[in-house]
């Protein structure tokens, strides 16, 4: 289990601000939090080094990049052994169509979020990249009609408030 870092109110305030706009300058962050810019830089650097801040990502619209059909693939791998699942995960992660891979409990071993051009591309992906491999026992496909982003991990209100 990952070790958690003790975060004080200044750290929490910085995280709330950054997760809502990761491009905020250290000077603006410092002014909003009420600390010196050098203190702000030190704190954010510590949060990065400790792994609380995992990075900054640019989000792209798959549809505008020619991948307008998204699906969730439930995958069973048999036998479910480390020497098979490690290479399976790395192969799936390397596919340009793969968006996210989850290792699960229950009847399915993996849930893979993919973005493809169309139904023919989805069929090619399932047949050529998934079921063509001996360790893949079953793939079940669910199309995604629509998706919504959820709120930030930390609440936008101060840490003492609920709701």
mmCIF file of C-alpha atoms in Angstrom, residues 51-114:
data_model
loop_
_atom_site.group_PDB
_atom_site.id
_atom_site.type_symbol
_atom_site.label_atom_id
_atom_site.label_comp_id
_atom_site.label_asym_id
_atom_site.label_seq_id
_atom_site.Cartn_x
_atom_site.Cartn_y
_atom_site.Cartn_z
ATOM 1 C CA UNK A 51 4.405 11.496 -5.812
ATOM 2 C CA UNK A 52 1.309 13.417 -4.709
ATOM 3 C CA UNK A 53 1.425 15.342 -8.007
ATOM 4 C CA UNK A 54 1.816 12.739 -10.731
ATOM 5 C CA UNK A 55 2.300 15.072 -13.686
ATOM 6 C CA UNK A 56 0.563 17.381 -16.087
ATOM 7 C CA UNK A 57 -1.263 15.995 -19.076
ATOM 8 C CA UNK A 58 -2.644 17.475 -22.227
ATOM 9 C CA UNK A 59 -6.117 16.095 -22.930
ATOM 10 C CA UNK A 60 -7.009 15.494 -26.561
ATOM 11 C CA UNK A 61 -10.407 14.951 -28.176
ATOM 12 C CA UNK A 62 -10.270 11.460 -29.772
ATOM 13 C CA UNK A 63 -13.090 12.295 -32.212
ATOM 14 C CA UNK A 64 -11.175 15.269 -33.609
ATOM 15 C CA UNK A 65 -8.191 12.976 -34.143
ATOM 16 C CA UNK A 66 -10.185 10.457 -36.189
ATOM 17 C CA UNK A 67 -10.990 8.113 -33.285
ATOM 18 C CA UNK A 68 -14.632 8.955 -32.676
ATOM 19 C CA UNK A 69 -15.753 5.516 -31.488
ATOM 20 C CA UNK A 70 -14.827 4.566 -27.931
ATOM 21 C CA UNK A 71 -15.421 1.237 -26.231
ATOM 22 C CA UNK A 72 -14.687 -0.708 -23.064
ATOM 23 C CA UNK A 73 -13.252 -4.173 -23.609
ATOM 24 C CA UNK A 74 -13.644 -6.683 -20.764
ATOM 25 C CA UNK A 75 -10.865 -9.236 -21.148
ATOM 26 C CA UNK A 76 -10.260 -12.639 -19.533
ATOM 27 C CA UNK A 77 -6.693 -13.926 -19.632
ATOM 28 C CA UNK A 78 -6.179 -17.668 -19.085
ATOM 29 C CA UNK A 79 -4.211 -18.855 -17.335
ATOM 30 C CA UNK A 80 -4.003 -15.732 -15.207
ATOM 31 C CA UNK A 81 -0.303 -16.006 -14.375
ATOM 32 C CA UNK A 82 2.301 -13.288 -13.982
ATOM 33 C CA UNK A 83 4.454 -14.528 -16.870
ATOM 34 C CA UNK A 84 1.490 -14.064 -19.235
ATOM 35 C CA UNK A 85 -0.223 -10.993 -17.816
ATOM 36 C CA UNK A 86 2.908 -8.805 -17.692
ATOM 37 C CA UNK A 87 3.585 -9.054 -21.436
ATOM 38 C CA UNK A 88 -0.165 -8.815 -22.154
ATOM 39 C CA UNK A 89 -0.463 -5.512 -20.274
ATOM 40 C CA UNK A 90 2.641 -4.051 -21.923
ATOM 41 C CA UNK A 91 1.398 -5.059 -25.386
ATOM 42 C CA UNK A 92 -2.037 -3.507 -24.753
ATOM 43 C CA UNK A 93 -0.551 -0.323 -23.267
ATOM 44 C CA UNK A 94 1.604 0.098 -26.392
ATOM 45 C CA UNK A 95 -1.413 0.111 -28.723
ATOM 46 C CA UNK A 96 -2.241 3.628 -29.929
ATOM 47 C CA UNK A 97 -5.954 2.842 -29.506
ATOM 48 C CA UNK A 98 -5.600 2.075 -25.777
ATOM 49 C CA UNK A 99 -6.581 4.904 -23.447
ATOM 50 C CA UNK A 100 -6.639 3.178 -20.032
ATOM 51 C CA UNK A 101 -6.075 -0.370 -18.763
ATOM 52 C CA UNK A 102 -7.517 -1.568 -15.440
ATOM 53 C CA UNK A 103 -6.571 -4.849 -13.710
ATOM 54 C CA UNK A 104 -9.739 -6.101 -11.994
ATOM 55 C CA UNK A 105 -11.129 -8.622 -9.560
ATOM 56 C CA UNK A 106 -14.133 -10.701 -10.582
ATOM 57 C CA UNK A 107 -14.862 -12.680 -13.744
ATOM 58 C CA UNK A 108 -12.932 -10.316 -16.040
ATOM 59 C CA UNK A 109 -9.234 -9.712 -15.525
ATOM 60 C CA UNK A 110 -8.901 -6.430 -17.419
ATOM 61 C CA UNK A 111 -11.018 -3.537 -18.572
ATOM 62 C CA UNK A 112 -9.491 -1.645 -21.490
ATOM 63 C CA UNK A 113 -10.799 1.727 -22.670
ATOM 64 C CA UNK A 114 -10.067 2.130 -26.387
#
